[in-house]
Short mmCIF file of C-alpha atoms and ligand atoms in Angstrom, two decimals:
data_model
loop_
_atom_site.label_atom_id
_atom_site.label_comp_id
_atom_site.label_asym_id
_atom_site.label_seq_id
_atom_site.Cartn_x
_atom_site.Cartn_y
_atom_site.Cartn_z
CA UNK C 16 8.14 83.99 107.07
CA UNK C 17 4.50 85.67 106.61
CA UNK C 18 4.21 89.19 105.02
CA UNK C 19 5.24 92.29 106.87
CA UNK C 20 2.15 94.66 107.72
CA UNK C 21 2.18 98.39 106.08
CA UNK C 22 0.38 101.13 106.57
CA UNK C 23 0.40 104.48 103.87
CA UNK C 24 -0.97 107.70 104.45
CA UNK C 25 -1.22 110.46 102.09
CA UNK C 26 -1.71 114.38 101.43
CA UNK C 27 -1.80 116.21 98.70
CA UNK C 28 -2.88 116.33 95.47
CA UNK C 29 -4.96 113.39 93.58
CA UNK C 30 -1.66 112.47 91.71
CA UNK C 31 0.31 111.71 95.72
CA UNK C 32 -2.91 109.27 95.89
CA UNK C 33 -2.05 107.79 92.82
CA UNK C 34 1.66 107.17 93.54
CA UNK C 35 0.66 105.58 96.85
CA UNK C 36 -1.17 102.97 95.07
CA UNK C 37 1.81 102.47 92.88
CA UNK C 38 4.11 101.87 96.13
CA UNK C 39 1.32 99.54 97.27
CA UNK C 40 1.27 97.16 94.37
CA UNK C 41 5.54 97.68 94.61
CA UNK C 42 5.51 96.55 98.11
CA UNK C 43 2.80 94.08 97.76
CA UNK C 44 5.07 90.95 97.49
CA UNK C 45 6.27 91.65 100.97
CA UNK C 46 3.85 93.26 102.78
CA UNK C 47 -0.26 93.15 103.65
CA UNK C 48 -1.52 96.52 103.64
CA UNK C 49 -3.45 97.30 107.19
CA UNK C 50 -5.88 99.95 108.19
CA UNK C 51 -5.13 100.56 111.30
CA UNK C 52 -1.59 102.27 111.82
CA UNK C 53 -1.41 100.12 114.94
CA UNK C 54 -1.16 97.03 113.35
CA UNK C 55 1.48 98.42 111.18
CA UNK C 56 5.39 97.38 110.87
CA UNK C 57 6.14 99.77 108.06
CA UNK C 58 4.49 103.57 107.98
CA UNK C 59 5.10 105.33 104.91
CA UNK C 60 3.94 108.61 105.05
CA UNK C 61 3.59 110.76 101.67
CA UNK C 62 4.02 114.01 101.74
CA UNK C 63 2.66 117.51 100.13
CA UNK C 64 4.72 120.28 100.28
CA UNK C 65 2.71 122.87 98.14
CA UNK C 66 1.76 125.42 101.17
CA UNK C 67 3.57 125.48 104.70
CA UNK C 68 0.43 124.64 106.27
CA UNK C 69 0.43 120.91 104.81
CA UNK C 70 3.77 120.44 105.62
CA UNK C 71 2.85 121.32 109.11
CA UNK C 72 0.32 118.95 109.66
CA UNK C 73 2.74 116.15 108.06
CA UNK C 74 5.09 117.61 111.28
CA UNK C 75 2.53 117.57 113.59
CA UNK C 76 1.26 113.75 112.78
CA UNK C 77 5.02 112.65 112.70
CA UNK C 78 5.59 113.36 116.61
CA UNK C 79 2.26 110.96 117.07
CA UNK C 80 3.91 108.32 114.99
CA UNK C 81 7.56 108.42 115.77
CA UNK C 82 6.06 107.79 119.62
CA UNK C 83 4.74 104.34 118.45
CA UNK C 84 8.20 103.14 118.01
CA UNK C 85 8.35 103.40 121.67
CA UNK C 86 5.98 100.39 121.95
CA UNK C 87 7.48 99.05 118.86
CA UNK C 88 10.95 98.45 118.74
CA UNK C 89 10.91 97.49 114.64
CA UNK C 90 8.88 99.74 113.26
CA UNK C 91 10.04 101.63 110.75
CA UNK C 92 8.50 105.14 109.16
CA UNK C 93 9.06 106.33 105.72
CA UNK C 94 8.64 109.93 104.17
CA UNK C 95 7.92 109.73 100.45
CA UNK C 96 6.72 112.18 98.23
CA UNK C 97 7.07 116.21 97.61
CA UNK C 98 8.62 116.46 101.13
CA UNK C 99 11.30 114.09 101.15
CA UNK C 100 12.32 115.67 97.82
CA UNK C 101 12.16 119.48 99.22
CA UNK C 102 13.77 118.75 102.52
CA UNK C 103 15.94 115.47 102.24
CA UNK C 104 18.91 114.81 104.55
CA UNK C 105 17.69 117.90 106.91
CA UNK C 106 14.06 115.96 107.53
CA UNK C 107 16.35 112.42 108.52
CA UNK C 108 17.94 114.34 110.93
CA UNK C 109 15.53 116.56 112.29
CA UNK C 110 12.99 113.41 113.09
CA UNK C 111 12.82 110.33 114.13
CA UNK C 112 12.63 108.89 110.74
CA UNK C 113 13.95 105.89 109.06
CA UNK C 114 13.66 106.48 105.10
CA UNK C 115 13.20 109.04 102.91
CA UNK C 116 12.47 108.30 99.53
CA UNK C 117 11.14 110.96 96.78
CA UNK C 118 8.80 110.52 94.13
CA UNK C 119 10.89 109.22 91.63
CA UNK C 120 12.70 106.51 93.86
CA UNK C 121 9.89 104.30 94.35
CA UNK C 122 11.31 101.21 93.05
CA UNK C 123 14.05 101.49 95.53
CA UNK C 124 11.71 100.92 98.40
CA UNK C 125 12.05 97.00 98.81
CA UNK C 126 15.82 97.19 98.90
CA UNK C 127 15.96 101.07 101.32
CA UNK C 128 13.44 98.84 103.62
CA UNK C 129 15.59 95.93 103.92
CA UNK C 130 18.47 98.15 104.69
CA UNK C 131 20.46 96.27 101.97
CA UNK C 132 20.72 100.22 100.82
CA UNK C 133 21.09 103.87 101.86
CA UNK C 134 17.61 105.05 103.75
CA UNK C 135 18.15 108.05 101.51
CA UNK C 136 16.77 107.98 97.78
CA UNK C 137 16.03 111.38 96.20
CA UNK C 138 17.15 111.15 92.81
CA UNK C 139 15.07 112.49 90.33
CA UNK C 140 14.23 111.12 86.71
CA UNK C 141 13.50 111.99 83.44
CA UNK C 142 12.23 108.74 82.27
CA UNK C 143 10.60 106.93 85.24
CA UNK C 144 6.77 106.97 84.58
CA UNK C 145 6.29 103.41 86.74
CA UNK C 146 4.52 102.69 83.48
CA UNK C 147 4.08 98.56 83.94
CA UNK C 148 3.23 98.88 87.84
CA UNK C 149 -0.52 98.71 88.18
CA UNK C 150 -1.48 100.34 90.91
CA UNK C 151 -3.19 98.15 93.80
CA UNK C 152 -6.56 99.98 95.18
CA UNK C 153 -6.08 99.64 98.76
CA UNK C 154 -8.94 102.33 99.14
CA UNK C 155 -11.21 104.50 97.43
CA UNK C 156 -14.75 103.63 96.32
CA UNK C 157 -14.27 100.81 93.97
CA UNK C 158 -16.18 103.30 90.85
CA UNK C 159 -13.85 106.04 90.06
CA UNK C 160 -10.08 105.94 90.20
CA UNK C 161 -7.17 107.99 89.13
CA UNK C 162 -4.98 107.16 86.51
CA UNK C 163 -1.10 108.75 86.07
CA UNK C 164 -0.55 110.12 82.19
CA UNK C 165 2.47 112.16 82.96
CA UNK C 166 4.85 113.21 85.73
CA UNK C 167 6.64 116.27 87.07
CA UNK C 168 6.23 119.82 85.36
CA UNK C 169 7.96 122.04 83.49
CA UNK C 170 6.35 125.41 84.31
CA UNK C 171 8.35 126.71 86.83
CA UNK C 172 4.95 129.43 88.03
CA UNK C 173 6.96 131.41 90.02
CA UNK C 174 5.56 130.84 93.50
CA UNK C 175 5.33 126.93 93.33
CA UNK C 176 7.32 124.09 94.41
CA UNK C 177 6.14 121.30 92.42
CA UNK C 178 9.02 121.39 89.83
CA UNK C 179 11.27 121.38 92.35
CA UNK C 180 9.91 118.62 94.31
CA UNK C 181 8.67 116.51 91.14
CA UNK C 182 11.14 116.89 88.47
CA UNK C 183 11.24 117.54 84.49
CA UNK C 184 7.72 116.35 82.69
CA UNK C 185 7.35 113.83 81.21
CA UNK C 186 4.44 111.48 79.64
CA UNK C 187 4.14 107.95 80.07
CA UNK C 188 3.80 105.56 77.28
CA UNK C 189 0.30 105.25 75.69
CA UNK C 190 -0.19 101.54 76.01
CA UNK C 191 0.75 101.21 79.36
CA UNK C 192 -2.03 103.93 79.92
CA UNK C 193 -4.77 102.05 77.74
CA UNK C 194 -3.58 98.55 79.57
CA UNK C 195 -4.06 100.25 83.44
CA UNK C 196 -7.30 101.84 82.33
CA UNK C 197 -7.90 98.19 81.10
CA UNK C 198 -7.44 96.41 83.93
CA UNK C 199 -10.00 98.90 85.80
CA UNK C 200 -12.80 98.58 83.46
CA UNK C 201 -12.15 94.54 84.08
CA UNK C 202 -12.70 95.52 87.83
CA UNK C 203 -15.83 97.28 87.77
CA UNK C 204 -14.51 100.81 87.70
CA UNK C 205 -17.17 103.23 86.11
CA UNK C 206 -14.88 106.07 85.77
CA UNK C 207 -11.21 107.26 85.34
CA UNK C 208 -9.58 110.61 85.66
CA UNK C 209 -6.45 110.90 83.61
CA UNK C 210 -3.63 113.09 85.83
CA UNK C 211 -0.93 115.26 85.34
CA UNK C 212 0.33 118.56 86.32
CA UNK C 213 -0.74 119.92 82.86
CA UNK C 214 -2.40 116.82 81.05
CA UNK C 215 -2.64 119.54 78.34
CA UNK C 216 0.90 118.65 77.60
CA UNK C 217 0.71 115.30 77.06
CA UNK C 218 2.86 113.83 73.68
CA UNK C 219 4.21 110.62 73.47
CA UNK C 220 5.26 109.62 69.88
CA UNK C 221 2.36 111.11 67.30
CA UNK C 222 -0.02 111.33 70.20
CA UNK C 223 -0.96 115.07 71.64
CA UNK C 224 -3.61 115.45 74.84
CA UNK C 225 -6.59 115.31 72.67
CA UNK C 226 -5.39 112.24 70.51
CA UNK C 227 -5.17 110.58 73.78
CA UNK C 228 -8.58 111.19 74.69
CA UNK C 229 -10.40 110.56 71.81
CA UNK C 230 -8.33 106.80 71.89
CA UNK C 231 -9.36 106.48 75.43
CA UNK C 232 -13.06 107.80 74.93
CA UNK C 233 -13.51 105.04 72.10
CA UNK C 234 -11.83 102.11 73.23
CA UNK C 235 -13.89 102.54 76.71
CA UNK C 236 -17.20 104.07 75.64
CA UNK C 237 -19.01 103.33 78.56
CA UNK C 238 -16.62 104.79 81.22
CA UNK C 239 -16.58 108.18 82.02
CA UNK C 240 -13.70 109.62 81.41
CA UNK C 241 -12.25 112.71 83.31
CA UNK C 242 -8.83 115.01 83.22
CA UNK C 243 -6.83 117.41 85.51
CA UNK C 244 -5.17 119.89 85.95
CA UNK C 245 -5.48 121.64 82.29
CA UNK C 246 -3.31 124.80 82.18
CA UNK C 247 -5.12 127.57 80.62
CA UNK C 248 -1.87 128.57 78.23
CA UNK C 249 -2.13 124.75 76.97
CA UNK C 250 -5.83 124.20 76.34
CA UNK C 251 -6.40 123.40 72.91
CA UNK C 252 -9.38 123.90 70.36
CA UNK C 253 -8.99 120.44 69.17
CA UNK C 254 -8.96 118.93 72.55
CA UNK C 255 -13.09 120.41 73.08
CA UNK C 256 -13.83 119.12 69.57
CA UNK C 257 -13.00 115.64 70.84
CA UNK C 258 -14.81 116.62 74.22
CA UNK C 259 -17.72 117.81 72.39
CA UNK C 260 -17.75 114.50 70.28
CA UNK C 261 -17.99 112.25 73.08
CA UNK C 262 -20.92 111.45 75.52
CA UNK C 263 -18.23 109.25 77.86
CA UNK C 264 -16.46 112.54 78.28
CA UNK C 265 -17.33 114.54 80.97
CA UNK C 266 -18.16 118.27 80.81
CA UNK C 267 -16.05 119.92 83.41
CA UNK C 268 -13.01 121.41 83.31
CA UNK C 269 -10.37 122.69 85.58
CA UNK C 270 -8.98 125.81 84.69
CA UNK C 271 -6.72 127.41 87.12
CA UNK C 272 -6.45 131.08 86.56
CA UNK C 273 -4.59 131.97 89.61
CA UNK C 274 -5.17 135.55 88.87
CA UNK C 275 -7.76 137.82 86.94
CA UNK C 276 -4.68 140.62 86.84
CA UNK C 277 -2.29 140.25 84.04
CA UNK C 278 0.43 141.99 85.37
CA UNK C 279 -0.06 139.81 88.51
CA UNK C 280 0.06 136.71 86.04
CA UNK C 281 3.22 137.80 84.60
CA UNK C 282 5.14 138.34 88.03
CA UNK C 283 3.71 134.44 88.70
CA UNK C 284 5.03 133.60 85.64
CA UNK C 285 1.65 132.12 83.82
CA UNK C 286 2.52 132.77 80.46
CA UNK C 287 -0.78 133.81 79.41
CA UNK C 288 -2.69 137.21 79.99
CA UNK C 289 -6.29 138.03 81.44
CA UNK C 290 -7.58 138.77 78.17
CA UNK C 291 -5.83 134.94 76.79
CA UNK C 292 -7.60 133.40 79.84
CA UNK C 293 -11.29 134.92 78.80
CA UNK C 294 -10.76 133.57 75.57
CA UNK C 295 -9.84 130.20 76.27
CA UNK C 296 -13.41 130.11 78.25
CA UNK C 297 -15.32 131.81 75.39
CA UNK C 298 -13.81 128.63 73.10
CA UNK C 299 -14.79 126.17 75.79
CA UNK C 300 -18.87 127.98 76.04
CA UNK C 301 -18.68 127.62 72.39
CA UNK C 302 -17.81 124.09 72.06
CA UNK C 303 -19.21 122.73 74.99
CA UNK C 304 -22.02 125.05 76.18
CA UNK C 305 -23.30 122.98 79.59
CA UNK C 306 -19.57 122.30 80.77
CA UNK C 307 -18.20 123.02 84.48
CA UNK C 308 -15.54 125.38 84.93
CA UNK C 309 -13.38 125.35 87.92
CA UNK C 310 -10.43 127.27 88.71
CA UNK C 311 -7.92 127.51 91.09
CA UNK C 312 -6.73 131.54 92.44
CA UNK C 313 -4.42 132.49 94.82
CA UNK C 314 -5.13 135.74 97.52
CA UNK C 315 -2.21 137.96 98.60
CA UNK C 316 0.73 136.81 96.20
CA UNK C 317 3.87 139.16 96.23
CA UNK C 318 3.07 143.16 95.55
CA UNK C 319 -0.84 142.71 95.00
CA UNK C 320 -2.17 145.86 94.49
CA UNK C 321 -5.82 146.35 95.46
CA UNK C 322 -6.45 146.77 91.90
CA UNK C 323 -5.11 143.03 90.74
CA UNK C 324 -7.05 141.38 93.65
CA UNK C 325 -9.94 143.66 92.74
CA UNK C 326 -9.09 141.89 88.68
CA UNK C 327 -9.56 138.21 90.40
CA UNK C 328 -12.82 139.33 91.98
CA UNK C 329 -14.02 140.48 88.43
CA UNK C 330 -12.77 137.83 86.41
CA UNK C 331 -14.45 135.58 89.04
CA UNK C 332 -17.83 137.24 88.24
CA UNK C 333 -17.24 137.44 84.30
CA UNK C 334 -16.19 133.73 84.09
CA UNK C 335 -19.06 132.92 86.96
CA UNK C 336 -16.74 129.64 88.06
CA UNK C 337 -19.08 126.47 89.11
CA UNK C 338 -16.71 125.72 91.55
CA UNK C 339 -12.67 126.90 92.99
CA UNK C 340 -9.73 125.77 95.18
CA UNK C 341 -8.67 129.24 96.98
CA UNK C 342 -5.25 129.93 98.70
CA UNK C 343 -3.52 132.58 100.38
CA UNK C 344 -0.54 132.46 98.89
CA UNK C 345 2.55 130.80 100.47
CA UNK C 346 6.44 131.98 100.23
CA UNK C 347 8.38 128.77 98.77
CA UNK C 348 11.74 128.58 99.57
CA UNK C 349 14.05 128.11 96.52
CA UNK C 350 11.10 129.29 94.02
CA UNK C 351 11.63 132.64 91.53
CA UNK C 352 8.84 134.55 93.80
CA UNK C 353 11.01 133.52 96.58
CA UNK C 354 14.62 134.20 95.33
CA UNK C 355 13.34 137.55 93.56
CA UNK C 356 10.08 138.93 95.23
CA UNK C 357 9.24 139.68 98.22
CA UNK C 358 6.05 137.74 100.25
CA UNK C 359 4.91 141.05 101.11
CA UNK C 360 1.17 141.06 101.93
CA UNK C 361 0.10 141.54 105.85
CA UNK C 362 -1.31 138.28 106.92
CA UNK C 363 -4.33 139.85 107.81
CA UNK C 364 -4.97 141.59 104.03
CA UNK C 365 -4.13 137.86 102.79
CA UNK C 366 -6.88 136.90 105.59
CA UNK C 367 -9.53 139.40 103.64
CA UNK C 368 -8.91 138.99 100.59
CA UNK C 369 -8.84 134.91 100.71
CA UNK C 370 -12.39 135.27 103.11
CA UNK C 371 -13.97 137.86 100.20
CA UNK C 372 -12.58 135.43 97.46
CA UNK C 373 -14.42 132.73 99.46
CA UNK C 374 -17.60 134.50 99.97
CA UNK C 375 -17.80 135.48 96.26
CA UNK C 376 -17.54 131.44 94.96
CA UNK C 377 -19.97 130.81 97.44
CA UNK C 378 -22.65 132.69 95.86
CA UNK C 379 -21.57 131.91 92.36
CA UNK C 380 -21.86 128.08 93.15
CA UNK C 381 -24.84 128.97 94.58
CA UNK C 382 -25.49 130.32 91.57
CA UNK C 383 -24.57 127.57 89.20
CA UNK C 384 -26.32 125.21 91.47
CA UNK C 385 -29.87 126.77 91.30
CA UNK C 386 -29.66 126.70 87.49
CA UNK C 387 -29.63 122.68 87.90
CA UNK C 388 -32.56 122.97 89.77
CA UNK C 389 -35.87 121.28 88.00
CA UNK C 390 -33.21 119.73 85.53
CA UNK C 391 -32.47 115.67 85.21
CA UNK C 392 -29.20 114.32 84.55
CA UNK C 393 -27.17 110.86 84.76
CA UNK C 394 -25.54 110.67 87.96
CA UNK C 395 -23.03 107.43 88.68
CA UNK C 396 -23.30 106.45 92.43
CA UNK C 397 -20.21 106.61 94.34
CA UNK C 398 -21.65 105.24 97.27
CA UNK C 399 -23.84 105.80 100.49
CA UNK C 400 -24.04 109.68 102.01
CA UNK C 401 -22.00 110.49 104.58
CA UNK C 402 -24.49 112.26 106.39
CA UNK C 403 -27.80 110.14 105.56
CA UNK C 404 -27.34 106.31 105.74
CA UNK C 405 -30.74 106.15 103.53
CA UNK C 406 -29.26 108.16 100.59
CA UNK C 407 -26.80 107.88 97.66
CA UNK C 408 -24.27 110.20 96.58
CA UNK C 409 -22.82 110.63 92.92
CA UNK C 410 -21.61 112.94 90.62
CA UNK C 411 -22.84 114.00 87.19
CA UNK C 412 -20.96 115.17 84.41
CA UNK C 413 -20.23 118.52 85.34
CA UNK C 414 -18.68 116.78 88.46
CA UNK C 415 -21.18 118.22 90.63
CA UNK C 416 -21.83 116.31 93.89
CA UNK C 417 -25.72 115.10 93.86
CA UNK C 418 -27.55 113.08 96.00
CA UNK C 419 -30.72 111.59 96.29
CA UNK C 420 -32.83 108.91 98.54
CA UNK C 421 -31.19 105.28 97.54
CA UNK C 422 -34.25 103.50 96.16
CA UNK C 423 -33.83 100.61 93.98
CA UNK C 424 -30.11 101.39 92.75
CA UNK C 425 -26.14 100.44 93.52
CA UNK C 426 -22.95 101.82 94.02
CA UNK C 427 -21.53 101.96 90.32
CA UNK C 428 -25.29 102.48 88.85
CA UNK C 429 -25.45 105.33 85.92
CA UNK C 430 -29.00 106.52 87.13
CA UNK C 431 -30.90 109.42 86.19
CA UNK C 432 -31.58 111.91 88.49
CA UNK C 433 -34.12 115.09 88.80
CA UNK C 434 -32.75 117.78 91.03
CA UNK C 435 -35.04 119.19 93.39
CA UNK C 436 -33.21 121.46 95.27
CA UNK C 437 -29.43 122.73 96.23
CA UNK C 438 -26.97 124.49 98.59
CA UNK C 439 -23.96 126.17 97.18
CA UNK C 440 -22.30 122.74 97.70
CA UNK C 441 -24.76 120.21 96.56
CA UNK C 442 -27.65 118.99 94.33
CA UNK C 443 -30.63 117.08 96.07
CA UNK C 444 -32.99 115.77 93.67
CA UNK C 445 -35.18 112.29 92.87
CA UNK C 446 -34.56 109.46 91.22
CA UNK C 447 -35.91 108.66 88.03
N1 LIG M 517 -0.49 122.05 88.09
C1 LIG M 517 -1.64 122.70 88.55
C2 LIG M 517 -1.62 123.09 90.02
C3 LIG M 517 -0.98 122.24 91.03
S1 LIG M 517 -0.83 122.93 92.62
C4 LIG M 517 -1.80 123.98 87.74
O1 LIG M 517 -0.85 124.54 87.26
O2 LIG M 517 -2.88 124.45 87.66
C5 LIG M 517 -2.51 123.32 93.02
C6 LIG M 517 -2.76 124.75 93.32
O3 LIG M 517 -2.08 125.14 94.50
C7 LIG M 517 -2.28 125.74 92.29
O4 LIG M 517 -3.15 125.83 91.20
C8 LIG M 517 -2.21 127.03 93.07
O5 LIG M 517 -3.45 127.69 93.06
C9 LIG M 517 -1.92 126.55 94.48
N2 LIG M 517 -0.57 126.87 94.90
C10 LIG M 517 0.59 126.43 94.36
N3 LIG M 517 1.65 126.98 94.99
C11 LIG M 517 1.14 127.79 95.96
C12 LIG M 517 1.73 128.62 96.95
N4 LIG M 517 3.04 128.75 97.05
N5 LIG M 517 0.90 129.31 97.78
C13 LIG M 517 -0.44 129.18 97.67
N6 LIG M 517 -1.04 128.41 96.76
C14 LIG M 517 -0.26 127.72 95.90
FE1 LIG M 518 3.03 124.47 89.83
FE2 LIG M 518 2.63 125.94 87.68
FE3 LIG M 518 3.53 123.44 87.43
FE4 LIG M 518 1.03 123.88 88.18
S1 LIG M 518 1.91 124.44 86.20
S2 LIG M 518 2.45 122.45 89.11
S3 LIG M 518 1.20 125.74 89.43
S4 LIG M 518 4.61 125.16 88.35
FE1 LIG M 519 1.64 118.63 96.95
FE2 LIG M 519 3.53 117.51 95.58
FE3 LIG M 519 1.04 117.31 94.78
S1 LIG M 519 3.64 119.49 96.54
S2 LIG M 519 0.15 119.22 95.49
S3 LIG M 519 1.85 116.46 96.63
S4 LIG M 519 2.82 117.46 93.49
#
């Protein structure tokens, strides 16, 4: 009998990608993964459920793909991932599913797709790390790739879901880390980000975040290495000693302040304060004075006075972020803010204070950008632009996008590059 034919889409956050190449390679000694959801026998579908919005576009694209099994009498359609852990039985009911299998229950899958056992797997772990599975690249660029160095979280921020729908933390072993980075180098990768919730958490045996690094920085020296998400409260001194030490390392960190009010921090449940959160970025312009800062904030979370989103526009402007993720917040059902708050904000002051956040990061990219301008930096390609079949784009350390006419250079080339010009989005320069 020849392989089935499967077919994975995914939302969310870089770490859903990652886990969808793990169910790949778990699935790969059955099934031939296809690009076209046409071709497919199997649909698994993995799911975000951070904001409503992204679980209604997982709704929406589920009534296009449940009406394909009116053509196709076998095919079969999976929900995995922060979804099938929030809503469970009530999502097999409600649709026209056949599986739903959560985060933690990927092993499962060649038995729940055989039927040999219940379509329903939603058990959580506090072990399961899929530590030996290396994950099979199905997409992506062939240069930079993800790798897993913990699971779940243990933070509990009161308005998010994510500990809910991912389970207890916990890091994976350090060798099986070191042997998946491994087998990338031995593929041509060029660069790796290392992902967790809060990588700043990492210990496994004697090993902290920043032991980790340094180990991974050394034994690979000439791929770049990159890490997210850090959480401010966790962000060590010793971990930008080792960032400091190492060229491989990239300058750019991830930051997410959520808030520049620290009464508004304590009601999300942060565990740090404004004034902590200042000096966590004076420590990182000290040790590493030409490193990216991004953040993450969140507009119109339960009671915000004008005064605490008036705090987030300042803190914006004192910190001058290269870059952000914005949000108007989202009510989460079963979360603290949910069960104890009260998701209180019109819409429409959410609306304004989201746009003005916006508008402000603009200008400070814009900002950040122009500063590059006139500069030269290494820059590895990533591959052609979307927009401009005659032109590269890359990144450089700061994780800035840059690109630049293609000249004599590859995909996977570390090439210097001298900017010429930006928007708030991009760098456009020269090669060197
Ligand atoms: N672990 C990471 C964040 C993961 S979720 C960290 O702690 O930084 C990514 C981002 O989504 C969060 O940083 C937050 O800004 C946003 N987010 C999470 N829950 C949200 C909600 N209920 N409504 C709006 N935004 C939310
Ligand atoms: Fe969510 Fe907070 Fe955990 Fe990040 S640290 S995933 S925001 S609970
Ligand atoms: Fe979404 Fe789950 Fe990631 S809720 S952001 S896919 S951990």
């Amino acid at each position: 009998m020849g392989k089935g034919k499967l077919y994975i889409e995914t939302y969310g956050c870089q770490m859903n990608f990652a886990d969808s190449e793990v169910v790949a390679a778990i699935l790969s000694p059955e099934y031939d993964i296809v690009d076209n959801v046409k071709d497919a026998d199997v649909i698994l579908v993995n799911t975000c459920s951070i904001r409503d919005n992204a679980e209604q576009r997982v709704f929406n694209r589920l009534n296009e793909l449940t009406n394909l099994k009116n053509k196709k009498k076998h095919l079969q359609i999976g929900i995995l991932g922060c979804m099938a852990e929030r809503l469970k039985d009530d999502l097999f009911q409600k649709s026209n599913v056949d599986l739903i299998v959560g985060p933690d229950a990927y092993r499962m899958l060649p038995e729940i797709l055989k039927s040999e056992i219940s379509p329903i797997d939603v058990q959580l772990s506090q072990t399961e790390t899929y530590k030996e599975i290396i994950p099979f690249k199905y997409e992506g660029n062939g240069v930079s790739a993800f790798v897993s160095i913990m699971r779940g979280c243990n933070n509990f921020c009161s308005y998010c879901v994510v500990p809910y729908t991912r389970g207890r933390e916990r890091s994976r072993e350090i060798d099986s880390i070191l042997n998946e980075i491994q087998h990338l180098v031995n593929d041509g990768y060029k660069e790796v980000t290392l992902l967790g919730q809060n990588v700043n958490s990492y210990h496994f045996e004697d090993y902290n975040f920043a032991t980790l690094m340094q180990i991974v920085a050394e034994k690979f020296s000439t791929t770049r290495i990159r890490f997210a998400t850090s959480h401010p409260k966790d962000l060590s001194d010793e971990l930008l000693e080792v960032m400091a030490k190492y060229n491989n390392i990239c300058k750019s960190i991830h930051l997410p302040a959520q808030s520049g009010s620290t009464a508004m921090l304590k009601r999300m449940n942060r565990k740090y304060s404004r004034e902590d959160y200042l000096n966590r970025i004076a420590s990182i312009k000290k040790h590493l004075p030409d490193c990216a800062i991004s953040t993450d904030l969140i507009a119109g979370f339960c009671d915000e006075t004008e005064e605490e989103y008036q705090a987030t526009l300042s803190l914006m402007k004192e910190v001058g972020f290269d870059f952000a993720y914005m949000f108007k917040y989202s009510m989460r059902e079963g979360t603290a803010a949910h069960k104890h708050m009260q998701d209180n904000i019109p819409e429409e002051i959410k609306i304004k204070r989201l746009e003005e956040i916006i508008a402000l990061q603009q200008e400070l990219s814009h900002i950040s950008n122009k500063k590059d301008v006139g500069k030269s930096m290494e820059v590895l390609v990533e591959g052609p632009s979307k927009r401009n079949k005659n032109q590269y784009f890359g990144r450089n350390s700061q994780n800035k996008v840059v690109i630049f006419d293609k000249g004599n250079c590859q995909k996977g080339d570390f090439v210097m590059v001298k900017i010429t010009a930006c928007t708030a989005a991009t760098l456009l320069g020269e090669l060197l």
